[in-house]
XYZ file of N, CA, C and O in Angstrom:
544
model
N 0.853 -1.176 0.000
C 0.000 0.000 0.000
C 0.900 1.242 0.000
O 1.866 1.311 0.735
N 0.569 2.206 -0.838
C 1.414 3.394 -0.891
C 1.147 4.320 0.290
O 0.092 4.292 0.916
N 2.134 5.152 0.582
C 2.097 6.006 1.772
C 0.953 7.008 1.732
O 0.294 7.238 2.750
N 0.700 7.603 0.585
C -0.363 8.603 0.507
C -1.737 7.972 0.693
O -2.626 8.579 1.291
N -1.897 6.749 0.213
C -3.170 6.057 0.439
C -3.350 5.759 1.935
O -4.452 5.833 2.458
N -2.250 5.436 2.603
C -2.297 5.193 4.045
C -2.708 6.456 4.793
O -3.526 6.406 5.716
N -2.156 7.599 4.383
C -2.525 8.876 5.004
C -4.025 9.104 4.864
O -4.706 9.501 5.820
N -4.567 8.853 3.678
C -5.998 9.035 3.440
C -6.824 8.086 4.308
O -7.854 8.481 4.866
N -6.368 6.857 4.456
C -7.094 5.875 5.271
C -7.101 6.250 6.748
O -8.127 6.129 7.426
N -5.964 6.716 7.243
C -5.873 7.111 8.653
C -6.773 8.313 8.916
O -7.534 8.335 9.900
N -6.725 9.305 8.038
C -7.568 10.498 8.207
C -9.050 10.128 8.120
O -9.867 10.627 8.897
N -9.392 9.234 7.204
C -10.793 8.811 7.063
C -11.268 8.077 8.318
O -12.414 8.260 8.746
N -10.399 7.271 8.922
C -10.807 6.567 10.150
C -11.071 7.561 11.273
O -12.005 7.394 12.060
N -10.270 8.618 11.342
C -10.487 9.655 12.347
C -11.798 10.397 12.115
O -12.528 10.698 13.060
N -12.116 10.674 10.854
C -13.374 11.371 10.548
C -14.568 10.489 10.888
O -15.563 10.980 11.436
N -14.484 9.198 10.589
C -15.585 8.286 10.932
C -15.797 8.242 12.446
O -16.932 8.301 12.935
N -14.711 8.125 13.197
C -14.812 8.046 14.666
C -15.406 9.323 15.245
O -16.297 9.266 16.107
N -14.962 10.475 14.777
C -15.487 11.734 15.300
C -16.925 11.974 14.849
O -17.712 12.594 15.570
N -17.285 11.467 13.678
C -18.678 11.541 13.244
C -19.589 10.750 14.170
O -20.681 11.206 14.531
N -19.136 9.568 14.590
C -19.907 8.766 15.552
C -20.006 9.484 16.895
O -21.047 9.468 17.541
N -18.914 10.125 17.292
C -18.918 10.873 18.546
C -19.937 12.011 18.491
O -20.669 12.240 19.453
N -20.002 12.698 17.361
C -20.977 13.784 17.206
C -22.412 13.261 17.260
O -23.296 13.923 17.815
N -22.635 12.063 16.726
C -23.982 11.473 16.804
C -24.381 11.198 18.250
O -25.507 11.479 18.657
N -23.453 10.666 19.031
C -23.733 10.376 20.443
C -23.990 11.677 21.208
O -24.942 11.763 21.997
N -23.172 12.686 20.964
C -23.350 13.979 21.637
C -24.703 14.582 21.280
O -25.423 15.078 22.159
N -25.084 14.525 20.013
C -26.364 15.119 19.608
C -27.542 14.378 20.240
O -28.537 15.001 20.635
N -27.427 13.076 20.379
C -28.480 12.315 21.047
C -28.581 12.705 22.523
O -29.681 12.869 23.056
N -27.426 12.879 23.157
C -27.423 13.295 24.565
C -28.071 14.666 24.736
O -28.900 14.854 25.630
N -27.699 15.618 23.887
C -28.245 16.970 23.999
C -29.750 16.967 23.727
O -30.517 17.642 24.419
N -30.171 16.201 22.742
C -31.596 16.157 22.404
C -32.443 15.617 23.549
O -33.610 15.985 23.691
N -31.865 14.761 24.377
C -32.615 14.142 25.471
C -32.256 14.700 26.850
O -32.634 14.123 27.875
N -31.557 15.822 26.889
C -31.053 16.371 28.147
C -32.155 16.712 29.139
O -31.959 16.602 30.344
N -33.299 17.123 28.674
C -34.360 17.542 29.599
C -35.445 16.481 29.758
O -36.528 16.780 30.249
N -35.149 15.261 29.380
C -36.174 14.215 29.475
C -36.377 13.753 30.919
O -35.494 13.864 31.759
N -37.562 13.267 31.153
C -37.918 12.681 32.450
C -38.650 11.376 32.169
O -39.004 11.087 31.030
N -38.880 10.609 33.206
C -39.716 9.430 33.057
C -41.169 9.851 32.875
O -41.537 11.005 33.110
N -42.019 8.919 32.472
C -43.440 9.231 32.283
C -44.282 8.884 33.499
O -45.376 9.419 33.674
N -43.790 7.977 34.319
C -44.536 7.563 35.502
C -43.608 7.528 36.709
O -42.380 7.517 36.565
N -44.164 7.495 37.888
C -43.392 7.445 39.121
C -42.474 6.224 39.103
O -42.903 5.111 38.825
N -41.205 6.445 39.380
C -40.235 5.358 39.433
C -39.552 5.083 38.103
O -38.552 4.379 38.061
N -40.070 5.625 37.013
C -39.465 5.391 35.703
C -38.245 6.295 35.536
O -38.281 7.475 35.855
N -37.153 5.699 35.031
C -35.931 6.475 34.829
C -36.007 7.291 33.542
O -36.560 6.840 32.543
N -35.393 8.479 33.553
C -35.308 9.277 32.331
C -34.176 8.774 31.436
O -33.522 7.769 31.754
N -33.923 9.480 30.364
C -32.818 9.159 29.452
C -31.507 9.169 30.221
O -31.258 10.050 31.037
N -30.678 8.171 29.953
C -29.363 8.086 30.594
C -28.307 8.429 29.544
O -28.310 7.895 28.446
N -27.419 9.340 29.894
C -26.357 9.813 28.998
C -25.552 8.646 28.432
O -25.296 7.664 29.113
N -25.140 8.786 27.165
C -24.292 7.783 26.525
C -22.865 8.295 26.413
O -22.634 9.495 26.257
N -21.916 7.366 26.500
C -20.491 7.681 26.417
C -19.881 6.801 25.332
O -20.100 5.588 25.315
N -19.107 7.411 24.454
C -18.442 6.659 23.387
C -16.971 6.480 23.753
O -16.374 7.353 24.390
N -16.415 5.353 23.384
C -14.985 5.126 23.619
C -14.346 4.631 22.325
O -14.995 4.001 21.495
N -13.067 4.934 22.170
C -12.326 4.593 20.964
C -11.200 3.626 21.299
O -10.783 3.508 22.441
N -10.719 2.971 20.260
C -9.560 2.100 20.420
C -8.697 2.176 19.168
O -9.169 2.577 18.100
N -7.451 1.794 19.333
C -6.523 1.772 18.209
C -6.744 0.503 17.396
O -6.993 -0.573 17.942
N -6.663 0.650 16.092
C -6.738 -0.492 15.193
C -5.534 -0.386 14.253
O -5.315 0.663 13.645
N -4.743 -1.428 14.158
C -3.582 -1.423 13.277
C -3.967 -2.102 11.976
O -4.437 -3.240 11.964
N -3.766 -1.373 10.873
C -4.041 -1.916 9.548
C -2.952 -2.924 9.191
O -1.766 -2.599 9.230
N -3.339 -4.135 8.868
C -2.350 -5.198 8.605
C -1.530 -4.935 7.352
O -0.349 -5.254 7.298
N -2.153 -4.357 6.333
C -1.441 -4.126 5.075
C -0.383 -3.042 5.187
O 0.732 -3.200 4.713
N -0.726 -1.927 5.833
C 0.179 -0.787 5.881
C 0.924 -0.651 7.208
O 1.926 0.048 7.282
N 0.410 -1.261 8.260
C 0.998 -1.107 9.582
C 0.612 0.206 10.259
O 1.131 0.530 11.322
N -0.300 0.948 9.639
C -0.710 2.245 10.180
C -1.683 2.068 11.345
O -2.512 1.172 11.348
N -1.559 2.954 12.326
C -2.479 2.964 13.461
C -3.681 3.830 13.122
O -3.529 4.997 12.768
N -4.847 3.253 13.230
C -6.083 3.971 12.957
C -6.946 3.947 14.204
O -6.627 3.279 15.173
N -8.035 4.667 14.153
C -8.943 4.731 15.289
C -10.284 4.146 14.879
O -10.692 4.258 13.725
N -10.916 3.474 15.823
C -12.261 2.965 15.590
C -13.053 3.054 16.894
O -12.482 3.173 17.971
N -14.353 2.997 16.762
C -15.220 3.040 17.934
C -15.129 1.699 18.650
O -15.344 0.645 18.049
N -14.778 1.751 19.928
C -14.711 0.531 20.731
C -16.102 0.148 21.214
O -16.473 -1.015 21.240
N -16.866 1.161 21.613
C -18.205 0.883 22.092
C -18.904 2.129 22.591
O -18.290 3.173 22.787
N -20.195 1.990 22.767
C -21.018 3.062 23.324
C -21.717 2.463 24.535
O -22.365 1.424 24.426
N -21.548 3.114 25.674
C -22.162 2.599 26.901
C -22.947 3.704 27.590
O -22.816 4.872 27.272
N -23.731 3.320 28.541
C -24.534 4.285 29.301
C -23.744 4.778 30.511
O -23.026 4.011 31.152
N -23.897 6.052 30.818
C -23.252 6.678 31.976
C -24.067 6.342 33.218
O -25.261 6.606 33.282
N -23.439 5.744 34.208
C -24.144 5.320 35.425
C -24.214 6.405 36.494
O -24.567 6.113 37.640
N -23.895 7.643 36.137
C -23.974 8.740 37.107
C -25.415 8.903 37.593
O -26.368 8.562 36.890
N -25.563 9.419 38.800
C -26.890 9.607 39.381
C -27.711 10.619 38.593
O -27.165 11.544 37.984
N -29.020 10.434 38.635
C -29.933 11.390 38.029
C -30.082 12.595 38.948
O -29.943 12.485 40.167
N -30.391 13.729 38.361
C -30.709 14.925 39.134
C -32.170 14.823 39.580
O -32.966 14.132 38.946
N -32.518 15.507 40.638
C -33.899 15.559 41.094
C -34.412 16.981 40.943
O -33.720 17.939 41.261
N -35.631 17.084 40.445
C -36.266 18.381 40.264
C -37.613 18.355 40.982
O -38.360 17.378 40.865
N -37.916 19.417 41.698
C -39.174 19.464 42.443
C -40.294 19.924 41.517
O -40.297 21.043 41.012
N -41.238 19.020 41.243
C -42.402 19.325 40.405
C -43.521 18.355 40.786
O -43.721 17.331 40.133
N -44.249 18.654 41.857
C -45.265 17.715 42.353
C -46.403 17.453 41.357
O -47.080 16.442 41.453
N -46.591 18.322 40.357
C -47.673 18.120 39.388
C -47.261 17.197 38.233
O -48.099 16.798 37.435
N -45.998 16.863 38.137
C -45.507 16.001 37.047
C -45.971 14.561 37.273
O -45.974 14.074 38.399
N -46.363 13.853 36.201
C -46.817 12.468 36.364
C -45.753 11.510 36.906
O -46.089 10.477 37.487
N -44.479 11.852 36.734
C -43.406 10.978 37.211
C -42.906 11.371 38.596
O -41.927 10.808 39.085
N -43.569 12.309 39.251
C -43.136 12.762 40.582
C -43.357 11.659 41.616
O -44.348 10.930 41.578
N -42.400 11.552 42.545
C -42.564 10.579 43.631
C -43.478 11.169 44.708
O -44.014 12.269 44.549
N -43.641 10.466 45.812
C -44.560 10.927 46.854
C -44.121 12.238 47.498
O -44.926 12.960 48.073
N -42.822 12.608 47.365
C -42.326 13.877 47.900
C -42.357 15.004 46.871
O -41.958 16.132 47.176
N -42.785 14.700 45.640
C -42.894 15.715 44.592
C -41.651 15.883 43.732
O -41.571 16.814 42.935
N -40.676 14.975 43.868
C -39.448 15.083 43.081
C -39.517 14.196 41.840
O -40.033 13.078 41.875
N -38.945 14.714 40.739
C -38.912 14.011 39.460
C -37.450 13.780 39.085
O -36.623 14.682 39.205
N -37.131 12.573 38.632
C -35.778 12.294 38.152
C -35.602 12.946 36.779
O -36.448 12.794 35.906
N -34.469 13.652 36.632
C -34.134 14.307 35.370
C -32.860 13.661 34.825
O -32.002 13.212 35.584
N -32.742 13.628 33.515
C -31.594 13.009 32.848
C -30.266 13.452 33.446
O -30.132 14.573 33.944
N -29.261 12.584 33.370
C -27.934 12.893 33.898
C -27.026 13.559 32.857
O -25.814 13.581 33.006
N -27.611 14.133 31.813
C -26.849 14.824 30.772
C -26.495 16.229 31.248
O -27.360 16.981 31.694
N -25.223 16.585 31.161
C -24.739 17.927 31.467
C -24.497 18.616 30.124
O -23.544 18.287 29.408
N -25.349 19.554 29.744
C -25.262 20.165 28.407
C -23.958 20.939 28.201
O -23.462 20.988 27.069
N -23.388 21.504 29.249
C -22.109 22.214 29.091
C -21.008 21.223 28.720
O -20.198 21.475 27.816
N -20.983 20.074 29.375
C -20.015 19.033 29.046
C -20.239 18.525 27.617
O -19.278 18.313 26.868
N -21.486 18.356 27.232
C -21.791 17.869 25.884
C -21.368 18.881 24.820
O -20.874 18.507 23.757
N -21.561 20.168 25.098
C -21.137 21.197 24.142
C -19.614 21.197 24.006
O -19.071 21.382 22.916
N -18.918 20.961 25.105
C -17.462 20.858 25.066
C -17.034 19.647 24.234
O -16.108 19.740 23.418
N -17.702 18.519 24.430
C -17.415 17.320 23.644
C -17.698 17.554 22.163
O -16.958 17.093 21.293
N -18.791 18.269 21.875
C -19.144 18.548 20.490
C -18.070 19.411 19.831
O -17.649 19.143 18.706
N -17.619 20.413 20.537
C -16.596 21.309 19.983
C -15.293 20.547 19.736
O -14.646 20.719 18.699
N -14.901 19.703 20.683
C -13.673 18.916 20.532
C -13.789 17.939 19.356
O -12.854 17.796 18.560
N -14.924 17.282 19.227
C -15.130 16.342 18.122
C -15.133 17.074 16.783
O -14.568 16.588 15.797
N -15.750 18.235 16.753
C -15.797 19.023 15.524
C -14.399 19.467 15.093
O -14.036 19.384 13.912
N -13.611 19.906 16.046
C -12.235 20.323 15.725
C -11.373 19.147 15.282
O -10.558 19.262 14.366
N -11.543 18.024 15.913
C -10.787 16.834 15.531
C -11.203 16.366 14.138
O -10.361 15.968 13.326
N -12.504 16.416 13.865
C -12.993 16.057 12.536
C -12.371 16.984 11.494
O -11.910 16.538 10.443
N -12.347 18.280 11.779
C -11.776 19.261 10.852
C -10.286 19.005 10.626
O -9.799 19.104 9.500
N -9.546 18.665 11.668
C -8.121 18.370 11.539
C -7.903 17.152 10.640
O -7.016 17.153 9.778
N -8.725 16.118 10.822
C -8.615 14.932 9.977
C -8.999 15.246 8.536
O -8.394 14.736 7.594
N -10.004 16.100 8.356
C -10.404 16.510 7.016
C -9.280 17.282 6.329
O -8.999 17.059 5.141
N -8.613 18.166 7.060
C -7.476 18.897 6.501
C -6.354 17.944 6.091
O -5.742 18.119 5.034
N -6.102 16.935 6.918
C -5.075 15.944 6.581
C -5.475 15.159 5.329
O -4.653 14.900 4.448
N -6.740 14.819 5.237
C -7.248 14.091 4.070
C -7.068 14.938 2.811
O -6.584 14.455 1.787
N -7.459 16.208 2.889
C -7.325 17.114 1.738
C -5.863 17.297 1.348
O -5.527 17.322 0.158
N -4.978 17.418 2.331
C -3.551 17.567 2.043
C -3.002 16.322 1.364
O -2.254 16.412 0.385
N -3.366 15.153 1.858
C -2.927 13.905 1.234
C -3.428 13.766 -0.185
O -2.699 13.334 -1.089
N -4.671 14.146 -0.400
C -5.247 14.075 -1.752
C -4.543 15.050 -2.691
O -4.243 14.724 -3.844
N -4.239 16.232 -2.180
C -3.524 17.227 -2.977
C -2.119 16.745 -3.332
O -1.658 16.905 -4.469
N -1.426 16.142 -2.365
C -0.085 15.622 -2.618
C -0.120 14.502 -3.655
O 0.753 14.425 -4.527
N -1.126 13.680 -3.577
C -1.264 12.590 -4.549
C -1.479 13.151 -5.955
O -0.904 12.683 -6.927
N -2.305 14.172 -6.041
C -2.568 14.818 -7.322
C -1.290 15.463 -7.880
O -0.999 15.357 -9.077
N -0.528 16.101 -7.021
C 0.728 16.725 -7.454
C 1.734 15.670 -7.918
O 2.459 15.875 -8.900
N 1.744 14.529 -7.243
C 2.637 13.443 -7.645
C 2.265 12.926 -9.025
O 3.121 12.692 -9.865
N 0.969 12.761 -9.281
C 0.515 12.312 -10.578
C 0.877 13.324 -11.679
O 1.254 12.944 -12.792
N 0.775 14.603 -11.354
C 1.161 15.645 -12.315
C 2.650 15.585 -12.633
O 3.062 15.786 -13.787
N 3.481 15.282 -11.642
C 4.932 15.163 -11.861
C 5.266 13.961 -12.733
O 6.241 13.994 -13.490
N 4.489 12.911 -12.620
C 4.766 11.685 -13.368
C 4.302 11.751 -14.819
O 4.647 10.894 -15.609
N 3.555 12.778 -15.167
C 3.060 12.910 -16.558
C 4.157 13.276 -17.511
O 5.122 13.848 -17.304
């Protein structure tokens, strides 16, 4: 496998991983204010994505892939709303454990990482094109 193709593959793996991360973050943000529908029912539980290294056998390049997506076991917040259908006997409702400030930080980091990988991909593609022009 040629070196420039390896560069493109590594950058593409980074873009795929960060794209998955953005999907998880968007799901968390969309469900940040969810509650259960009945007393005792849990609201949406935040999801966490993790990555792992994958070594390409042909090129020996280290790439990134999604290892898994799991639920965050952090405690739910309690909100006082005795009129809510999911309120307990004391009037408290469980609210999702999503912290929107943390999610916005994750979104920004994933977006920047995606952009960095995209820049690397574009640079590799440009170098490949220049090499082909030299060989003409």
